mmCIF file of C-alpha atoms and ligand atoms in Angstrom:
data_model
loop_
_atom_site.group_PDB
_atom_site.id
_atom_site.type_symbol
_atom_site.label_atom_id
_atom_site.label_comp_id
_atom_site.label_asym_id
_atom_site.label_seq_id
_atom_site.Cartn_x
_atom_site.Cartn_y
_atom_site.Cartn_z
ATOM 1 C CA MET C 1 0.024 0.063 -0.094
ATOM 2 C CA ARG C 2 1.323 3.461 -0.900
ATOM 3 C CA VAL C 3 0.157 6.219 1.440
ATOM 4 C CA LEU C 4 0.548 9.979 1.711
ATOM 5 C CA VAL C 5 -0.515 11.705 4.850
ATOM 6 C CA LEU C 6 -0.684 15.450 5.131
ATOM 7 C CA THR C 7 -1.079 16.931 8.569
ATOM 8 C CA GLY C 8 -1.548 20.410 10.091
ATOM 9 C CA ALA C 9 -1.944 22.070 13.505
ATOM 10 C CA GLY C 10 -5.143 20.311 14.298
ATOM 11 C CA VAL C 11 -3.309 16.949 14.672
ATOM 12 C CA SER C 12 -1.338 18.467 17.629
ATOM 13 C CA ALA C 13 -4.358 20.266 19.104
ATOM 14 C CA GLU C 14 -5.201 17.439 21.521
ATOM 15 C CA SER C 15 -1.508 17.572 22.770
ATOM 16 C CA GLY C 16 -2.397 21.137 23.927
ATOM 17 C CA ILE C 17 -0.518 22.924 21.138
ATOM 18 C CA PRO C 18 -2.758 25.833 19.803
ATOM 19 C CA THR C 19 -3.723 25.819 16.139
ATOM 20 C CA PHE C 20 -3.263 28.993 14.087
ATOM 21 C CA ARG C 21 -6.760 29.802 12.780
ATOM 22 C CA GLY C 22 -8.987 27.997 15.271
ATOM 23 C CA LYS C 23 -11.113 29.481 18.132
ATOM 24 C CA ASP C 24 -8.103 29.921 20.325
ATOM 25 C CA GLY C 25 -5.527 29.808 17.440
ATOM 26 C CA TYR C 26 -2.405 31.927 17.465
ATOM 27 C CA TRP C 27 -3.558 34.148 14.645
ATOM 28 C CA ARG C 28 -6.789 35.042 16.385
ATOM 29 C CA ASN C 29 -4.890 37.049 18.980
ATOM 30 C CA LEU C 30 -1.495 37.636 17.431
ATOM 31 C CA ASP C 31 -0.473 39.272 14.264
ATOM 32 C CA PRO C 32 1.580 37.099 11.928
ATOM 33 C CA ALA C 33 3.197 40.109 10.473
ATOM 34 C CA LYS C 34 4.699 40.923 13.812
ATOM 35 C CA LEU C 35 5.953 37.398 14.625
ATOM 36 C CA ALA C 36 6.356 35.251 11.591
ATOM 37 C CA THR C 37 7.953 37.342 8.792
ATOM 38 C CA PRO C 38 11.583 38.170 8.034
ATOM 39 C CA GLU C 39 10.508 41.821 8.364
ATOM 40 C CA ALA C 40 9.223 41.112 11.953
ATOM 41 C CA PHE C 41 12.560 39.536 12.805
ATOM 42 C CA ALA C 42 14.576 42.371 11.385
ATOM 43 C CA ARG C 43 12.394 44.897 13.310
ATOM 44 C CA ASP C 44 12.363 43.119 16.618
ATOM 45 C CA PRO C 45 14.257 39.885 16.932
ATOM 46 C CA GLN C 46 13.770 39.743 20.671
ATOM 47 C CA LEU C 47 10.001 39.788 20.359
ATOM 48 C CA VAL C 48 10.129 36.991 17.813
ATOM 49 C CA TRP C 49 12.545 34.891 19.774
ATOM 50 C CA ASP C 50 10.287 35.272 22.852
ATOM 51 C CA TRP C 51 7.429 33.870 21.014
ATOM 52 C CA TYR C 52 9.433 31.000 19.618
ATOM 53 C CA ARG C 53 10.897 30.183 22.961
ATOM 54 C CA GLU C 54 7.519 29.932 24.520
ATOM 55 C CA ARG C 55 6.259 27.681 21.695
ATOM 56 C CA ARG C 56 9.302 25.470 22.035
ATOM 57 C CA GLU C 57 8.663 25.172 25.810
ATOM 58 C CA ARG C 58 5.014 24.315 25.158
ATOM 59 C CA ILE C 59 5.948 21.604 22.658
ATOM 60 C CA ARG C 60 8.650 20.161 24.990
ATOM 61 C CA ASN C 61 6.029 19.792 27.700
ATOM 62 C CA ALA C 62 3.388 18.321 25.327
ATOM 63 C CA GLN C 63 2.387 14.664 25.271
ATOM 64 C CA LEU C 64 1.888 12.683 22.125
ATOM 65 C CA SER C 65 -1.762 12.126 21.177
ATOM 66 C CA ALA C 66 -3.309 8.952 19.702
ATOM 67 C CA ALA C 67 -3.248 10.871 16.405
ATOM 68 C CA HIS C 68 0.605 10.979 16.311
ATOM 69 C CA GLU C 69 0.801 7.289 17.318
ATOM 70 C CA ALA C 70 -1.733 6.282 14.725
ATOM 71 C CA VAL C 71 0.213 7.956 11.906
ATOM 72 C CA ALA C 72 3.485 6.348 13.062
ATOM 73 C CA ARG C 73 1.773 2.908 13.217
ATOM 74 C CA LEU C 74 0.395 3.334 9.716
ATOM 75 C CA ALA C 75 3.989 4.051 8.428
ATOM 76 C CA HIS C 76 5.190 0.938 10.024
ATOM 77 C CA HIS C 77 2.599 -1.163 8.186
ATOM 78 C CA THR C 78 2.944 0.496 4.808
ATOM 79 C CA ASP C 79 5.275 -0.464 1.955
ATOM 80 C CA GLU C 80 5.593 3.145 0.811
ATOM 81 C CA PHE C 81 4.787 6.016 3.063
ATOM 82 C CA LEU C 82 5.439 9.787 3.358
ATOM 83 C CA LEU C 83 4.171 12.174 5.955
ATOM 84 C CA VAL C 84 4.186 15.857 4.890
ATOM 85 C CA THR C 85 3.390 17.932 7.999
ATOM 86 C CA GLN C 86 3.038 21.582 8.220
ATOM 87 C CA ASN C 87 3.789 21.411 11.916
ATOM 88 C CA VAL C 88 7.052 22.604 13.190
ATOM 89 C CA ASP C 89 6.727 20.575 16.445
ATOM 90 C CA ASP C 90 8.509 17.233 16.918
ATOM 91 C CA LEU C 91 5.447 15.106 17.942
ATOM 92 C CA HIS C 92 5.279 12.941 14.915
ATOM 93 C CA THR C 93 9.032 12.097 15.376
ATOM 94 C CA ARG C 94 8.541 11.475 19.065
ATOM 95 C CA ALA C 95 5.763 8.962 18.106
ATOM 96 C CA GLY C 96 8.453 6.893 16.431
ATOM 97 C CA LEU C 97 8.173 7.968 12.698
ATOM 98 C CA ALA C 98 11.386 7.808 11.057
ATOM 99 C CA LYS C 99 12.926 11.034 9.828
ATOM 100 C CA GLU C 100 13.188 9.774 6.221
ATOM 101 C CA LYS C 101 9.413 9.357 6.240
ATOM 102 C CA ILE C 102 8.651 12.924 7.351
ATOM 103 C CA VAL C 103 8.836 16.153 5.470
ATOM 104 C CA GLN C 104 8.374 19.208 7.743
ATOM 105 C CA ILE C 105 7.469 21.523 5.018
ATOM 106 C CA HIS C 106 7.368 24.570 7.301
ATOM 107 C CA GLY C 107 10.584 23.695 9.092
ATOM 108 C CA ASP C 108 11.547 22.639 12.569
ATOM 109 C CA ILE C 109 11.045 24.838 15.574
ATOM 110 C CA PHE C 110 13.994 23.159 17.455
ATOM 111 C CA VAL C 111 16.520 24.149 14.763
ATOM 112 C CA THR C 112 18.355 27.480 15.290
ATOM 113 C CA ARG C 113 20.058 28.748 12.156
ATOM 114 C CA CYS C 114 22.019 31.719 11.112
ATOM 115 C CA SER C 115 20.075 34.524 9.436
ATOM 116 C CA ARG C 116 23.109 35.120 7.197
ATOM 117 C CA CYS C 117 25.338 32.074 6.620
ATOM 118 C CA ASP C 118 24.399 28.411 6.453
ATOM 119 C CA PHE C 119 25.245 27.551 10.001
ATOM 120 C CA SER C 120 22.574 25.718 11.834
ATOM 121 C CA ASP C 121 22.139 24.016 15.120
ATOM 122 C CA ALA C 122 19.692 21.233 15.151
ATOM 123 C CA GLY C 123 18.048 19.446 18.022
ATOM 124 C CA ARG C 124 17.650 19.649 21.709
ATOM 125 C CA GLY C 125 21.124 18.079 22.337
ATOM 126 C CA GLY C 126 22.907 21.214 21.145
ATOM 127 C CA SER C 127 22.070 24.575 22.399
ATOM 128 C CA PRO C 128 18.954 25.623 20.586
ATOM 129 C CA GLU C 129 17.792 28.059 23.196
ATOM 130 C CA PRO C 130 19.012 31.543 23.339
ATOM 131 C CA PRO C 131 20.425 32.616 26.733
ATOM 132 C CA GLY C 132 17.790 33.415 29.209
ATOM 133 C CA ALA C 133 15.397 30.982 27.759
ATOM 134 C CA SER C 134 15.181 28.919 30.974
ATOM 135 C CA ALA C 135 13.670 32.000 32.728
ATOM 136 C CA LEU C 136 10.593 31.766 30.512
ATOM 137 C CA LYS C 137 7.417 30.526 32.215
ATOM 138 C CA LEU C 138 4.480 29.118 30.213
ATOM 139 C CA GLY C 139 1.294 31.052 30.385
ATOM 140 C CA ILE C 140 -1.903 28.915 30.549
ATOM 141 C CA GLY C 141 -3.785 29.024 27.222
ATOM 142 C CA ARG C 142 -2.460 32.191 25.970
ATOM 143 C CA LEU C 143 0.799 33.903 25.085
ATOM 144 C CA ARG C 144 2.177 35.977 27.899
ATOM 145 C CA SER C 145 4.704 38.724 27.818
ATOM 146 C CA ILE C 146 5.950 39.102 24.380
ATOM 147 C CA ALA C 147 6.656 42.757 24.600
ATOM 148 C CA ALA C 148 10.200 43.715 23.539
ATOM 149 C CA THR C 149 12.678 44.497 26.282
ATOM 150 C CA SER C 150 14.550 47.754 26.352
ATOM 151 C CA GLU C 151 17.723 46.025 25.253
ATOM 152 C CA LYS C 152 16.211 44.517 22.211
ATOM 153 C CA ASN C 153 18.720 41.903 21.218
ATOM 154 C CA GLN C 154 19.972 40.843 24.624
ATOM 155 C CA ASP C 155 18.484 37.293 24.417
ATOM 156 C CA VAL C 156 19.009 36.736 20.712
ATOM 157 C CA PRO C 157 21.775 34.284 19.890
ATOM 158 C CA ARG C 158 24.601 35.024 17.512
ATOM 159 C CA CYS C 159 26.071 32.783 14.986
ATOM 160 C CA PRO C 160 29.274 31.242 16.278
ATOM 161 C CA ARG C 161 30.787 31.489 12.766
ATOM 162 C CA CYS C 162 29.780 34.952 11.402
ATOM 163 C CA ARG C 163 28.238 36.697 14.452
ATOM 164 C CA ALA C 164 24.930 37.516 12.575
ATOM 165 C CA LEU C 165 21.733 36.941 14.453
ATOM 166 C CA MET C 166 20.369 33.322 14.730
ATOM 167 C CA ARG C 167 16.827 32.620 13.993
ATOM 168 C CA PRO C 168 14.309 29.755 14.353
ATOM 169 C CA GLY C 169 14.571 27.217 11.585
ATOM 170 C CA VAL C 170 11.051 27.647 10.396
ATOM 171 C CA VAL C 171 9.478 28.954 7.237
ATOM 172 C CA TRP C 172 8.052 32.488 7.701
ATOM 173 C CA PHE C 173 5.330 34.143 5.586
ATOM 174 C CA GLY C 174 6.865 35.575 2.467
ATOM 175 C CA GLU C 175 9.748 32.993 2.434
ATOM 176 C CA GLN C 176 10.398 30.138 0.110
ATOM 177 C CA LEU C 177 9.955 26.592 1.046
ATOM 178 C CA SER C 178 13.065 24.584 1.384
ATOM 179 C CA ARG C 179 14.178 23.212 -1.955
ATOM 180 C CA ASN C 180 15.386 20.018 -0.458
ATOM 181 C CA GLU C 181 12.005 19.273 1.338
ATOM 182 C CA LEU C 182 10.124 20.189 -1.834
ATOM 183 C CA GLU C 183 12.221 17.783 -3.760
ATOM 184 C CA ARG C 184 11.458 15.009 -1.399
ATOM 185 C CA VAL C 185 7.723 15.632 -1.762
ATOM 186 C CA GLU C 186 8.058 15.755 -5.559
ATOM 187 C CA ASN C 187 10.141 12.525 -5.591
ATOM 188 C CA PHE C 188 7.482 10.724 -3.627
ATOM 189 C CA LEU C 189 4.699 12.001 -5.897
ATOM 190 C CA ASP C 190 6.765 11.020 -9.010
ATOM 191 C CA GLY C 191 7.283 7.534 -7.511
ATOM 192 C CA GLY C 192 3.701 6.564 -8.212
ATOM 193 C CA ALA C 193 0.086 7.243 -7.305
ATOM 194 C CA CYS C 194 -1.005 6.560 -3.739
ATOM 195 C CA ASP C 195 -3.780 4.058 -2.761
ATOM 196 C CA VAL C 196 -4.699 6.286 0.179
ATOM 197 C CA VAL C 197 -4.256 9.978 0.912
ATOM 198 C CA ILE C 198 -5.062 11.224 4.446
ATOM 199 C CA VAL C 199 -5.316 14.889 5.144
ATOM 200 C CA ALA C 200 -5.839 15.697 8.872
ATOM 201 C CA GLY C 201 -6.074 18.761 10.951
ATOM 202 C CA THR C 202 -5.289 21.368 8.466
ATOM 203 C CA THR C 203 -7.339 24.281 6.960
ATOM 204 C CA ALA C 204 -5.453 23.531 3.618
ATOM 205 C CA THR C 205 -4.868 27.315 3.347
ATOM 206 C CA PHE C 206 -1.884 26.843 1.142
ATOM 207 C CA GLY C 207 -2.334 25.805 -2.483
ATOM 208 C CA TYR C 208 0.533 23.371 -2.480
ATOM 209 C CA ILE C 209 -1.240 21.255 0.190
ATOM 210 C CA ILE C 210 -4.307 20.868 -1.881
ATOM 211 C CA ASP C 211 -2.217 20.314 -4.939
ATOM 212 C CA TRP C 212 -0.181 17.453 -3.306
ATOM 213 C CA ALA C 213 -3.309 15.866 -1.840
ATOM 214 C CA LEU C 214 -4.987 15.676 -5.317
ATOM 215 C CA ARG C 215 -1.894 14.723 -7.351
ATOM 216 C CA ALA C 216 -1.055 12.031 -4.970
ATOM 217 C CA ARG C 217 -4.157 9.859 -5.320
ATOM 218 C CA ARG C 218 -4.601 7.088 -7.856
ATOM 219 C CA ASP C 219 -7.937 7.089 -9.746
ATOM 220 C CA GLY C 220 -10.457 5.575 -7.326
ATOM 221 C CA ALA C 221 -8.159 5.921 -4.321
ATOM 222 C CA GLU C 222 -9.340 7.194 -1.003
ATOM 223 C CA LEU C 223 -8.864 10.796 -0.109
ATOM 224 C CA ILE C 224 -9.778 10.892 3.550
ATOM 225 C CA GLU C 225 -10.098 14.181 5.263
ATOM 226 C CA VAL C 226 -10.156 14.185 9.097
ATOM 227 C CA ASN C 227 -11.194 17.597 10.449
ATOM 228 C CA PRO C 228 -14.135 18.729 12.530
ATOM 229 C CA GLU C 229 -14.583 21.583 10.079
ATOM 230 C CA GLU C 230 -15.001 22.009 6.373
ATOM 231 C CA THR C 231 -11.907 23.011 4.316
ATOM 232 C CA PRO C 232 -11.271 23.648 0.561
ATOM 233 C CA LEU C 233 -10.292 20.026 0.198
ATOM 234 C CA SER C 234 -13.590 18.702 1.672
ATOM 235 C CA ARG C 235 -15.244 18.626 -1.753
ATOM 236 C CA PHE C 236 -12.544 16.404 -3.211
ATOM 237 C CA ALA C 237 -12.563 13.892 -0.339
ATOM 238 C CA THR C 238 -14.060 10.518 -0.785
ATOM 239 C CA ARG C 239 -14.409 10.330 3.001
ATOM 240 C CA LEU C 240 -15.108 13.119 5.421
ATOM 241 C CA VAL C 241 -14.466 12.320 8.991
ATOM 242 C CA ARG C 242 -15.643 15.195 11.176
ATOM 243 C CA GLU C 243 -14.050 14.108 14.337
ATOM 244 C CA PRO C 244 -10.959 15.126 16.258
ATOM 245 C CA ALA C 245 -7.756 13.483 14.860
ATOM 246 C CA ALA C 246 -6.981 11.571 18.090
ATOM 247 C CA ILE C 247 -10.301 9.815 17.847
ATOM 248 C CA ALA C 248 -10.599 9.361 14.068
ATOM 249 C CA LEU C 249 -7.017 8.445 13.006
ATOM 250 C CA PRO C 250 -6.548 5.296 15.322
ATOM 251 C CA ARG C 251 -9.787 3.848 13.919
ATOM 252 C CA ILE C 252 -8.900 4.657 10.216
ATOM 253 C CA VAL C 253 -5.523 3.298 10.703
ATOM 254 C CA ASP C 254 -6.814 0.104 12.322
ATOM 255 C CA GLU C 255 -9.046 -0.383 9.356
ATOM 256 C CA LEU C 256 -6.407 0.259 6.762
ATOM 257 C CA ILE C 257 -4.061 -2.188 8.522
ATOM 258 C CA ALA C 258 -6.693 -4.798 8.875
ATOM 259 C CA PHE C 259 -8.426 -4.523 5.513
ATOM 260 C CA GLY C 260 -6.106 -2.546 3.179
ATOM 261 C CA SER C 261 -7.128 0.414 1.241
ATOM 262 C CA THR C 262 -9.951 -1.182 -0.830
ATOM 263 C CA LYS C 263 -12.005 -2.515 1.959
ATOM 264 C CA LEU C 264 -12.247 0.345 4.413
ATOM 265 C CA GLN C 265 -15.220 -0.129 6.556
ATOM 266 C CA PRO C 266 -17.777 1.271 6.646
ATOM 267 C CA GLN C 267 -18.214 2.574 3.124
ATOM 268 C CA PRO C 268 -20.041 5.794 3.145
ATOM 269 C CA CYS C 269 -19.739 8.736 1.142
ATOM 270 C CA GLY C 270 -18.874 10.872 -1.836
ATOM 271 C CA PRO C 271 -18.251 14.492 -1.213
ATOM 272 C CA SER C 272 -21.994 15.224 -0.991
ATOM 273 C CA ALA C 273 -22.727 11.991 0.934
ATOM 274 C CA PRO C 274 -23.325 11.702 4.625
ATOM 275 C CA ILE C 275 -20.383 12.338 7.000
ATOM 276 C CA TRP C 276 -18.575 9.261 8.182
ATOM 277 C CA ARG C 277 -18.597 9.069 11.972
HETATM 278 P P1 OAD W 301 -4.768 26.029 11.036
HETATM 279 O O1 OAD W 301 -4.780 26.594 12.406
HETATM 280 O O2 OAD W 301 -4.974 26.972 9.827
HETATM 281 O O3 OAD W 301 -5.894 24.881 10.955
HETATM 282 C C1 OAD W 301 -6.004 23.893 11.926
HETATM 283 C C2 OAD W 301 -7.113 22.982 11.390
HETATM 284 O O4 OAD W 301 -7.220 21.831 12.335
HETATM 285 C C3 OAD W 301 -8.598 23.512 11.283
HETATM 286 O O5 OAD W 301 -9.057 23.180 9.923
HETATM 287 C C4 OAD W 301 -9.416 22.964 12.403
HETATM 288 O O6 OAD W 301 -10.715 22.658 12.067
HETATM 289 C C5 OAD W 301 -8.671 21.599 12.469
HETATM 290 N N1 OAD W 301 -8.695 20.977 13.878
HETATM 291 C C6 OAD W 301 -8.765 21.619 15.105
HETATM 292 N N2 OAD W 301 -8.792 20.685 16.116
HETATM 293 C C7 OAD W 301 -8.635 19.520 15.518
HETATM 294 C C8 OAD W 301 -8.607 18.192 15.930
HETATM 295 N N3 OAD W 301 -8.541 17.967 17.183
HETATM 296 N N4 OAD W 301 -8.448 17.137 15.016
HETATM 297 C C9 OAD W 301 -8.348 17.412 13.779
HETATM 298 N N5 OAD W 301 -8.571 18.645 13.248
HETATM 299 C C10 OAD W 301 -8.637 19.641 14.048
HETATM 300 O O7 OAD W 301 -3.374 25.154 10.938
HETATM 301 P P2 OAD W 301 -2.708 24.701 9.583
HETATM 302 O O8 OAD W 301 -3.685 24.233 8.536
HETATM 303 O O9 OAD W 301 -1.728 23.675 10.032
HETATM 304 O O10 OAD W 301 2.426 28.284 8.801
HETATM 305 O O11 OAD W 301 -2.002 26.013 9.268
HETATM 306 C C11 OAD W 301 -1.074 26.008 8.175
HETATM 307 C C12 OAD W 301 0.046 26.873 8.355
HETATM 308 O O12 OAD W 301 -0.442 28.233 8.672
HETATM 309 C C13 OAD W 301 0.942 26.641 9.529
HETATM 310 O O13 OAD W 301 1.998 25.704 9.319
HETATM 311 C C14 OAD W 301 1.455 28.023 9.855
HETATM 312 C C15 OAD W 301 0.350 28.781 9.731
HETATM 313 O O14 OAD W 301 0.388 30.149 9.560
HETATM 314 C C16 OAD W 301 3.411 29.085 8.885
HETATM 315 O O15 OAD W 301 3.720 29.479 9.981
HETATM 316 C C17 OAD W 301 4.210 29.270 7.636
#
């Protein structure tokens, strides 16, 4: 069985990591232009780092959900598998999914890289935190204290090679996706059509997510959307599962492993047919 899974913030929602556009999503209370653009970083790197440090801390403290475990289990039972996640957290990896089966198309929040040269420091084993990070305390439910300090760059790390400011290894608005990661997705898509495509926990705001989901599936293959809400992909789905990912994905994965792609039970639903619960 050849499977592509595309995930977004909703897959980590049950681990307590806020989504972006949901009811309590980051972009409801915070302005992306002030936190997630190269211009924001140039204007106020301290403010941007404070936000990313808080997010790192929240992710470190987060527990895996049954959704992450289900995706990892599916990968283990599948001949050819790729997960493309928009999430910058490490929860899919912590669930046991091998790195070569994951494309983090929006980057990795635990990578710290130079804003000028190609130096980068990956992983928790290095020193991904800027000085002073340990003093950060997590606010409950909402972001606390992201106001800039008077000494704006005091907690912003410097590149050990070229002394330029280090930045989080994520893709910001207005930036290009990584060519390497794009190539990995394209190679997988070129390698043959999929029997099953699962899209879970994303608003599918970005055209490339819709494009990959549609290109991946073989004629007659399943395109399963797991999302409590409608998205632009919903009308293309062969199955709509309007449930939280941690409930829906374990069941879908059990069925795929037990029956293979052609005998998923129960059999509902075209795009206009009833929702599969
Ligand atoms: P969004 O916040 O846009 O969407 C989250 C989606 O998850 C919504 O469609 C929700 O309905 C759904 N959802 C919420 N809880 C869920 C649950 N428990 N189970 C399943 N689905 C659930 O997040 P993304 O689509 O991932 O990019 O956002 C895409 C990108 O926009 C992010 O990677 C980030 C953001 O700006 C950058 O920062 C470049």
